[in-house]
Short mmCIF file of C-alpha atoms in Angstrom, two decimals:
data_model
loop_
_atom_site.label_atom_id
_atom_site.label_comp_id
_atom_site.label_asym_id
_atom_site.label_seq_id
_atom_site.Cartn_x
_atom_site.Cartn_y
_atom_site.Cartn_z
CA UNK Z 1 84.34 43.49 21.78
CA UNK Z 2 85.77 42.28 25.09
CA UNK Z 3 85.35 38.80 26.53
CA UNK Z 4 82.67 39.85 29.01
CA UNK Z 5 80.36 41.31 26.35
CA UNK Z 6 80.94 38.36 24.03
CA UNK Z 7 80.21 35.70 26.64
CA UNK Z 8 77.22 37.50 28.16
CA UNK Z 9 75.57 38.10 24.78
CA UNK Z 10 76.17 34.48 23.79
CA UNK Z 11 74.86 33.16 27.12
CA UNK Z 12 71.69 35.22 26.77
CA UNK Z 13 71.15 33.93 23.23
CA UNK Z 14 71.80 30.33 24.33
CA UNK Z 15 69.34 30.61 27.22
CA UNK Z 16 66.66 31.93 24.85
CA UNK Z 17 67.11 28.73 22.84
CA UNK Z 18 66.79 26.58 25.97
CA UNK Z 19 70.40 25.38 25.80
CA UNK Z 20 71.53 23.86 29.10
CA UNK Z 21 74.52 25.30 30.96
CA UNK Z 22 77.02 22.40 30.43
CA UNK Z 23 76.36 22.45 26.68
CA UNK Z 24 76.72 26.24 26.58
CA UNK Z 25 80.10 26.07 28.37
CA UNK Z 26 81.27 23.27 26.05
CA UNK Z 27 80.42 25.34 22.96
CA UNK Z 28 82.21 28.39 24.33
CA UNK Z 29 85.32 26.37 25.16
CA UNK Z 30 85.32 24.68 21.75
CA UNK Z 31 85.21 28.06 19.97
CA UNK Z 32 87.96 29.61 22.09
CA UNK Z 33 90.16 26.56 21.68
CA UNK Z 34 89.64 26.77 17.90
CA UNK Z 35 90.90 30.39 18.08
CA UNK Z 36 93.95 29.22 20.05
CA UNK Z 37 94.77 26.46 17.53
CA UNK Z 38 94.53 28.93 14.66
CA UNK Z 39 96.98 31.35 16.30
CA UNK Z 40 99.30 28.93 18.13
CA UNK Z 41 98.80 25.72 16.05
CA UNK Z 42 97.94 23.70 19.18
CA UNK Z 43 95.84 24.10 22.31
CA UNK Z 44 97.41 21.25 24.28
CA UNK Z 45 99.24 23.51 26.70
CA UNK Z 46 96.41 26.00 27.19
CA UNK Z 47 93.94 26.09 30.08
CA UNK Z 48 90.56 27.74 29.35
CA UNK Z 49 88.26 28.73 32.23
CA UNK Z 50 84.82 30.25 31.60
CA UNK Z 51 82.24 31.70 33.98
CA UNK Z 52 79.16 32.27 31.83
CA UNK Z 53 77.17 33.90 34.65
CA UNK Z 54 79.74 36.69 35.18
CA UNK Z 55 81.07 36.76 31.62
CA UNK Z 56 84.60 35.93 32.83
CA UNK Z 57 87.17 34.27 30.55
CA UNK Z 58 90.68 33.19 31.52
CA UNK Z 59 93.07 31.69 28.98
CA UNK Z 60 96.43 30.53 30.35
CA UNK Z 61 99.36 29.42 28.21
CA UNK Z 62 101.49 26.93 30.18
CA UNK Z 63 105.16 26.39 29.22
CA UNK Z 64 108.22 24.91 30.88
CA UNK Z 65 111.34 27.06 31.14
CA UNK Z 66 114.45 25.61 29.43
CA UNK Z 67 117.99 26.91 28.99
CA UNK Z 68 118.53 29.27 26.05
CA UNK Z 69 120.80 26.67 24.40
CA UNK Z 70 118.45 23.70 24.95
CA UNK Z 71 117.44 21.53 21.95
CA UNK Z 72 113.82 21.63 23.21
CA UNK Z 73 113.55 25.40 22.98
CA UNK Z 74 111.30 25.23 19.87
CA UNK Z 75 108.77 22.79 21.39
CA UNK Z 76 105.27 24.27 21.75
CA UNK Z 77 105.27 23.74 25.53
CA UNK Z 78 108.77 25.18 26.17
CA UNK Z 79 110.03 28.72 26.64
CA UNK Z 80 113.61 29.99 26.85
CA UNK Z 81 114.88 31.38 30.14
CA UNK Z 82 115.47 34.78 28.54
CA UNK Z 83 111.87 35.07 27.25
CA UNK Z 84 110.48 33.80 30.57
CA UNK Z 85 112.39 36.44 32.54
CA UNK Z 86 110.82 39.13 30.36
CA UNK Z 87 107.51 38.05 31.90
CA UNK Z 88 108.85 37.65 35.44
CA UNK Z 89 112.53 38.33 36.30
CA UNK Z 90 112.66 35.70 39.08
CA UNK Z 91 111.96 32.69 36.80
CA UNK Z 92 114.48 29.85 36.66
CA UNK Z 93 115.04 26.83 34.39
CA UNK Z 94 112.61 23.97 35.12
CA UNK Z 95 109.78 26.16 36.38
CA UNK Z 96 106.44 26.55 34.61
CA UNK Z 97 105.23 29.83 33.16
CA UNK Z 98 101.51 30.58 33.29
CA UNK Z 99 101.03 33.36 30.75
CA UNK Z 100 97.56 34.98 30.59
CA UNK Z 101 96.30 35.51 27.03
CA UNK Z 102 93.75 38.27 26.55
CA UNK Z 103 90.95 37.93 23.98
CA UNK Z 104 92.20 41.11 22.31
CA UNK Z 105 95.51 39.34 21.58
CA UNK Z 106 93.73 37.29 18.89
CA UNK Z 107 92.76 40.40 16.93
CA UNK Z 108 89.40 42.05 16.23
CA UNK Z 109 88.75 39.95 13.12
CA UNK Z 110 89.23 36.68 15.04
CA UNK Z 111 86.89 37.85 17.82
CA UNK Z 112 84.13 38.78 15.35
CA UNK Z 113 84.50 35.40 13.65
CA UNK Z 114 84.26 33.71 17.06
CA UNK Z 115 80.99 35.53 17.72
CA UNK Z 116 79.53 34.33 14.40
CA UNK Z 117 80.79 30.82 15.08
CA UNK Z 118 79.11 30.77 18.50
CA UNK Z 119 75.75 31.82 17.02
CA UNK Z 120 76.05 29.25 14.23
CA UNK Z 121 76.91 26.48 16.69
CA UNK Z 122 73.79 27.28 18.71
CA UNK Z 123 71.68 27.19 15.56
CA UNK Z 124 73.23 23.85 14.59
CA UNK Z 125 72.61 22.54 18.09
CA UNK Z 126 69.03 23.76 17.90
CA UNK Z 127 68.55 21.79 14.66
CA UNK Z 128 70.03 18.65 16.23
CA UNK Z 129 67.80 19.00 19.28
CA UNK Z 130 64.74 19.45 17.06
CA UNK Z 131 65.70 16.41 14.98
CA UNK Z 132 66.20 14.25 18.09
CA UNK Z 133 63.00 15.55 19.70
CA UNK Z 134 60.84 14.57 16.73
CA UNK Z 135 62.73 11.38 15.96
CA UNK Z 136 61.55 10.15 19.37
CA UNK Z 137 57.98 11.11 18.41
CA UNK Z 138 57.83 9.09 15.17
CA UNK Z 139 54.56 7.15 15.20
CA UNK Z 140 52.93 9.45 17.78
CA UNK Z 141 50.00 11.82 17.26
CA UNK Z 142 50.64 15.55 17.51
CA UNK Z 143 48.44 18.59 16.99
CA UNK Z 144 49.71 21.63 15.12
CA UNK Z 145 48.35 24.82 13.55
CA UNK Z 146 48.02 25.24 9.79
CA UNK Z 147 49.84 28.37 8.70
CA UNK Z 148 50.41 27.95 4.97
CA UNK Z 149 48.65 25.89 2.28
CA UNK Z 150 50.71 25.08 -0.80
CA UNK Z 151 49.92 23.04 -3.89
CA UNK Z 152 51.84 19.93 -2.89
CA UNK Z 153 51.88 20.25 0.90
CA UNK Z 154 50.43 21.95 3.94
CA UNK Z 155 52.83 23.66 6.35
CA UNK Z 156 52.02 23.56 10.05
CA UNK Z 157 53.56 25.16 13.12
CA UNK Z 158 53.95 23.43 16.47
CA UNK Z 159 53.68 25.19 19.83
CA UNK Z 160 57.38 26.14 19.75
CA UNK Z 161 57.25 27.64 16.25
CA UNK Z 162 58.84 24.70 14.44
CA UNK Z 163 57.75 24.01 10.86
CA UNK Z 164 56.08 20.66 10.13
CA UNK Z 165 55.13 19.33 6.70
CA UNK Z 166 52.00 17.42 5.69
CA UNK Z 167 52.54 16.35 2.04
CA UNK Z 168 49.60 15.93 -0.32
CA UNK Z 169 50.18 12.16 -0.43
CA UNK Z 170 49.90 11.94 3.36
CA UNK Z 171 46.59 13.82 3.48
CA UNK Z 172 43.19 12.15 3.40
CA UNK Z 173 41.67 13.03 -0.01
CA UNK Z 174 38.70 14.73 1.69
CA UNK Z 175 40.91 16.89 3.94
CA UNK Z 176 40.25 20.61 3.50
CA UNK Z 177 42.49 22.84 5.60
CA UNK Z 178 42.31 26.56 6.25
CA UNK Z 179 44.94 28.80 7.77
CA UNK Z 180 44.66 28.75 11.55
CA UNK Z 181 43.03 25.31 11.70
CA UNK Z 182 44.27 22.83 14.28
CA UNK Z 183 45.25 19.59 12.53
CA UNK Z 184 46.11 16.20 14.00
CA UNK Z 185 48.51 13.71 12.40
CA UNK Z 186 51.26 11.31 13.33
CA UNK Z 187 54.95 12.08 12.98
CA UNK Z 188 55.69 9.90 9.95
CA UNK Z 189 59.43 10.43 9.53
CA UNK Z 190 62.21 12.90 10.29
CA UNK Z 191 65.11 13.50 7.95
CA UNK Z 192 68.02 15.92 7.58
CA UNK Z 193 68.00 17.85 4.29
CA UNK Z 194 71.00 20.13 3.71
CA UNK Z 195 71.59 20.27 7.46
CA UNK Z 196 68.00 21.21 8.29
CA UNK Z 197 65.53 18.84 9.97
CA UNK Z 198 62.50 18.04 7.78
CA UNK Z 199 59.56 16.73 9.83
CA UNK Z 200 56.97 14.83 7.77
CA UNK Z 201 53.48 14.19 9.13
CA UNK Z 202 50.87 11.69 7.93
CA UNK Z 203 47.10 11.26 8.22
CA UNK Z 204 46.93 8.29 5.83
CA UNK Z 205 49.18 5.88 7.76
CA UNK Z 206 47.50 2.90 9.47
CA UNK Z 207 49.44 3.94 12.58
CA UNK Z 208 47.43 7.19 12.68
CA UNK Z 209 44.22 5.14 12.90
CA UNK Z 210 45.79 2.91 15.57
CA UNK Z 211 46.73 5.93 17.70
CA UNK Z 212 43.20 7.32 17.36
CA UNK Z 213 41.82 4.04 18.70
CA UNK Z 214 44.25 4.24 21.62
CA UNK Z 215 42.97 7.75 22.40
CA UNK Z 216 39.29 6.78 22.22
CA UNK Z 217 39.31 3.21 23.60
CA UNK Z 218 40.83 2.85 27.09
CA UNK Z 219 41.06 -0.95 26.71
CA UNK Z 220 43.32 -0.51 23.66
CA UNK Z 221 45.46 2.07 25.45
CA UNK Z 222 45.81 -0.22 28.48
CA UNK Z 223 46.72 -3.25 26.34
CA UNK Z 224 43.59 -5.25 27.22
CA UNK Z 225 42.68 -5.19 23.52
CA UNK Z 226 45.36 -5.69 20.88
CA UNK Z 227 45.10 -4.27 17.37
CA UNK Z 228 46.48 -7.11 15.22
CA UNK Z 229 46.37 -5.36 11.86
CA UNK Z 230 44.98 -2.28 10.14
CA UNK Z 231 44.48 -1.76 6.39
CA UNK Z 232 43.15 1.47 4.92
CA UNK Z 233 41.99 3.22 1.81
CA UNK Z 234 42.26 6.67 3.42
CA UNK Z 235 38.99 8.56 3.53
CA UNK Z 236 37.05 5.64 2.07
CA UNK Z 237 37.27 2.46 4.11
CA UNK Z 238 39.40 0.73 6.73
CA UNK Z 239 39.42 -2.69 8.34
CA UNK Z 240 40.75 -3.18 11.86
CA UNK Z 241 41.39 -6.67 13.27
CA UNK Z 242 41.29 -6.71 17.07
CA UNK Z 243 41.80 -9.35 19.73
CA UNK Z 244 41.31 -9.57 23.50
CA UNK Z 245 43.06 -12.02 25.79
CA UNK Z 246 40.38 -11.45 28.41
CA UNK Z 247 37.24 -13.50 27.66
CA UNK Z 248 35.16 -10.98 29.59
CA UNK Z 249 35.94 -8.24 27.05
CA UNK Z 250 34.25 -8.08 23.65
CA UNK Z 251 36.98 -6.36 21.60
CA UNK Z 252 34.68 -5.26 18.76
CA UNK Z 253 32.02 -3.92 21.11
CA UNK Z 254 34.61 -2.08 23.21
CA UNK Z 255 36.11 -0.42 20.11
CA UNK Z 256 32.75 0.61 18.68
CA UNK Z 257 31.28 1.74 21.99
CA UNK Z 258 27.67 2.19 23.05
CA UNK Z 259 25.71 3.18 19.94
CA UNK Z 260 29.03 3.79 18.17
CA UNK Z 261 30.07 6.51 20.61
CA UNK Z 262 33.77 5.60 20.59
CA UNK Z 263 34.29 4.90 16.94
CA UNK Z 264 32.29 7.96 15.88
CA UNK Z 265 35.07 10.30 17.02
CA UNK Z 266 37.59 8.29 14.98
CA UNK Z 267 35.36 8.28 11.89
CA UNK Z 268 34.85 12.04 12.15
CA UNK Z 269 38.62 12.68 12.39
CA UNK Z 270 39.15 10.55 9.26
CA UNK Z 271 36.59 12.46 7.17
CA UNK Z 272 33.85 9.81 7.55
CA UNK Z 273 36.07 6.89 6.62
CA UNK Z 274 34.00 3.69 6.89
CA UNK Z 275 35.67 1.53 9.55
CA UNK Z 276 35.02 -2.20 9.92
CA UNK Z 277 36.18 -3.60 13.27
CA UNK Z 278 36.43 -7.39 13.22
CA UNK Z 279 37.51 -10.10 15.64
CA UNK Z 280 40.89 -11.56 14.76
CA UNK Z 281 41.13 -15.36 14.57
CA UNK Z 282 43.69 -17.94 13.46
CA UNK Z 283 40.88 -19.81 11.65
CA UNK Z 284 41.50 -18.64 8.07
CA UNK Z 285 38.02 -19.43 6.73
CA UNK Z 286 36.36 -17.56 9.57
CA UNK Z 287 38.84 -14.68 9.27
CA UNK Z 288 38.09 -14.33 5.55
CA UNK Z 289 34.34 -14.39 6.21
CA UNK Z 290 34.71 -11.64 8.79
CA UNK Z 291 37.03 -9.64 6.53
CA UNK Z 292 34.44 -9.63 3.71
CA UNK Z 293 31.73 -8.31 6.02
CA UNK Z 294 28.97 -7.21 5.46
CA UNK Z 295 28.73 -9.80 2.66
CA UNK Z 296 27.72 -13.35 3.64
CA UNK Z 297 30.06 -16.13 2.46
CA UNK Z 298 28.69 -19.56 1.49
CA UNK Z 299 31.95 -21.50 1.13
CA UNK Z 300 35.70 -20.98 0.85
CA UNK Z 301 38.50 -22.82 -0.92
CA UNK Z 302 42.09 -21.85 -0.09
CA UNK Z 303 45.28 -22.47 -2.08
CA UNK Z 304 47.93 -21.94 0.58
CA UNK Z 305 50.87 -22.35 -1.82
CA UNK Z 306 49.66 -19.62 -4.14
CA UNK Z 307 48.24 -17.58 -1.24
CA UNK Z 308 44.92 -17.38 -3.06
CA UNK Z 309 41.38 -17.91 -1.79
CA UNK Z 310 38.20 -18.63 -3.80
CA UNK Z 311 35.06 -17.39 -2.05
CA UNK Z 312 31.61 -18.53 -3.15
CA UNK Z 313 28.48 -16.58 -2.29
CA UNK Z 314 24.96 -15.94 -3.44
CA UNK Z 315 24.62 -13.50 -6.38
CA UNK Z 316 23.02 -10.79 -4.22
CA UNK Z 317 26.07 -10.82 -1.90
CA UNK Z 318 28.73 -10.36 -4.57
CA UNK Z 319 28.41 -6.59 -4.95
CA UNK Z 320 28.63 -6.15 -1.16
CA UNK Z 321 31.75 -8.31 -1.06
CA UNK Z 322 33.36 -6.21 -3.79
CA UNK Z 323 32.26 -2.92 -2.27
CA UNK Z 324 32.15 0.54 -3.76
CA UNK Z 325 35.14 0.98 -6.03
CA UNK Z 326 36.35 -2.50 -5.05
CA UNK Z 327 37.57 -1.19 -1.69
CA UNK Z 328 36.01 -3.94 0.42
CA UNK Z 329 37.61 -6.90 -1.37
CA UNK Z 330 40.98 -5.16 -1.76
CA UNK Z 331 41.14 -4.37 1.94
CA UNK Z 332 39.96 -7.88 2.88
CA UNK Z 333 42.77 -9.36 0.75
CA UNK Z 334 45.37 -7.17 2.41
CA UNK Z 335 43.99 -7.92 5.87
CA UNK Z 336 44.16 -11.72 5.55
CA UNK Z 337 47.29 -11.76 3.36
CA UNK Z 338 45.67 -13.79 0.57
CA UNK Z 339 44.43 -12.77 -2.88
CA UNK Z 340 40.64 -13.24 -2.75
CA UNK Z 341 38.55 -14.23 -5.79
CA UNK Z 342 34.77 -13.98 -5.46
CA UNK Z 343 32.46 -16.37 -7.33
CA UNK Z 344 28.70 -16.46 -7.58
CA UNK Z 345 26.99 -19.64 -6.54
CA UNK Z 346 25.01 -21.06 -9.43
CA UNK Z 347 21.50 -21.94 -8.27
CA UNK Z 348 19.43 -24.73 -9.78
CA UNK Z 349 17.22 -22.13 -11.41
CA UNK Z 350 19.99 -20.29 -13.26
CA UNK Z 351 20.30 -20.46 -17.01
CA UNK Z 352 22.11 -23.66 -17.90
CA UNK Z 353 23.24 -22.16 -21.20
CA UNK Z 354 25.56 -19.75 -19.44
CA UNK Z 355 29.26 -20.32 -20.09
CA UNK Z 356 32.05 -20.01 -17.52
CA UNK Z 357 34.74 -17.50 -18.48
CA UNK Z 358 37.49 -20.12 -18.36
CA UNK Z 359 35.97 -21.55 -21.58
CA UNK Z 360 37.14 -18.41 -23.41
CA UNK Z 361 40.80 -18.95 -22.49
CA UNK Z 362 41.82 -19.22 -26.14
CA UNK Z 363 40.33 -15.81 -26.99
CA UNK Z 364 40.64 -13.80 -23.77
CA UNK Z 365 43.97 -13.51 -21.96
CA UNK Z 366 44.12 -15.30 -18.61
CA UNK Z 367 45.03 -12.14 -16.65
CA UNK Z 368 41.89 -10.44 -18.03
CA UNK Z 369 39.73 -13.38 -16.92
CA UNK Z 370 41.39 -13.23 -13.47
CA UNK Z 371 40.62 -9.52 -13.23
CA UNK Z 372 36.94 -10.20 -13.96
CA UNK Z 373 36.86 -13.04 -11.43
CA UNK Z 374 38.19 -10.73 -8.72
CA UNK Z 375 34.94 -8.75 -9.00
CA UNK Z 376 32.76 -11.88 -8.87
CA UNK Z 377 32.24 -12.17 -12.62
CA UNK Z 378 32.89 -15.81 -13.52
CA UNK Z 379 30.41 -16.46 -16.35
CA UNK Z 380 29.71 -14.85 -19.70
CA UNK Z 381 26.19 -13.71 -18.80
CA UNK Z 382 27.34 -12.18 -15.50
CA UNK Z 383 29.70 -9.97 -17.52
CA UNK Z 384 27.11 -9.14 -20.21
CA UNK Z 385 24.59 -8.16 -17.53
CA UNK Z 386 26.77 -5.12 -16.77
CA UNK Z 387 27.46 -2.00 -18.79
CA UNK Z 388 30.86 -0.91 -20.03
CA UNK Z 389 30.83 1.88 -17.43
CA UNK Z 390 30.19 -0.67 -14.66
CA UNK Z 391 33.22 -2.71 -15.71
CA UNK Z 392 35.44 0.37 -16.01
CA UNK Z 393 34.50 1.29 -12.43
CA UNK Z 394 34.80 -2.20 -10.94
CA UNK Z 395 37.95 -3.39 -12.71
CA UNK Z 396 41.30 -2.00 -13.80
CA UNK Z 397 40.68 -2.94 -17.44
CA UNK Z 398 40.94 -0.40 -20.26
CA UNK Z 399 37.93 0.58 -22.35
CA UNK Z 400 39.26 -1.12 -25.51
CA UNK Z 401 39.78 -4.38 -23.61
CA UNK Z 402 36.23 -4.31 -22.23
CA UNK Z 403 34.77 -3.68 -25.69
CA UNK Z 404 36.70 -6.69 -27.02
CA UNK Z 405 35.41 -8.86 -24.14
CA UNK Z 406 31.82 -7.88 -24.95
CA UNK Z 407 32.37 -8.66 -28.63
CA UNK Z 408 33.74 -12.16 -27.88
CA UNK Z 409 31.04 -13.05 -25.36
CA UNK Z 410 28.15 -11.76 -27.46
CA UNK Z 411 29.46 -13.69 -30.42
CA UNK Z 412 29.26 -16.90 -28.37
CA UNK Z 413 25.52 -16.51 -27.76
CA UNK Z 414 24.78 -15.30 -31.27
CA UNK Z 415 26.24 -18.55 -32.52
#
């Protein structure tokens, strides 16, 4: 294979991979100089000129002519007068010899290795370009086509044929993909694994929800409305705190849209995830009340040192504050940055014989009582009014623990 064929075939391959001309020339020169160093130990006194368009290659070895008896005769950039005159009889000591080296002089094996090296360098460059391209897109929404569904991940293909990965843990639980579907997600992270870029997508990240709001709500995109914080239980519920610095703009109304027109598109993309949009405020009590929406709060007591808040509300509001599966109170706690405990207000008509759970501190461990309080259960009768299945669903307590709680509480009233 001569230089022309080698360079032209490489240039065509490089252009098909969208490699720019300066980079292509640099790769060619690097490979040829590596060949020179392997054969001559150094490339310092070699000049390499490449014309990729015509497939031309010129390699010149430059050496200074010294006397045959000179001590410098063995230096890499020196040549004896006798050897120089074999190239051109008119040469004299002190002149420079420009000796043209043909590609064939390196041997067929070296040329074939150079070809493989060129292809590999382009592939490595392609991987680096892909890594850099997607690293700049981290946190941005992209759309890609589903082409393979595996047990632990879904593989997607972008418009340029690059493989993207949507792991099971980054999928909304209700997501159901089919081959050929168009799927939207954010670029979650990009990493190099064994020299290959691995592009991870996410549909569960709060940033995905934020980008969807930017797409659907022009005021968010333009910066007129700021999203202060987003917390999610993907596919179930989300809370979004928003703020506007323009008094003429209602941030919640703008995000929801006329008859929910704007937020509906977001909810549909997130598999009917219930989204609460609330006004952000620095007033903690008001912020907590809004975070627990739709439940109505009667009063709040905050322990700022322990980052814990006690919320009191009417009995019929407690279940709304907790929410299905406890999602509402968990998200509210994460949104405000405080652990929230919900307590029922005792009305004047309630049974005076009821006993607060704290009275059972010598029989029930404190962490168990705290777990019950988180769901609004602060008295013995409020616990006994529920079934074991209710408590298993609303708390993180084990069945044996719940049975022991029932035994202790029932024993109190039997006595």
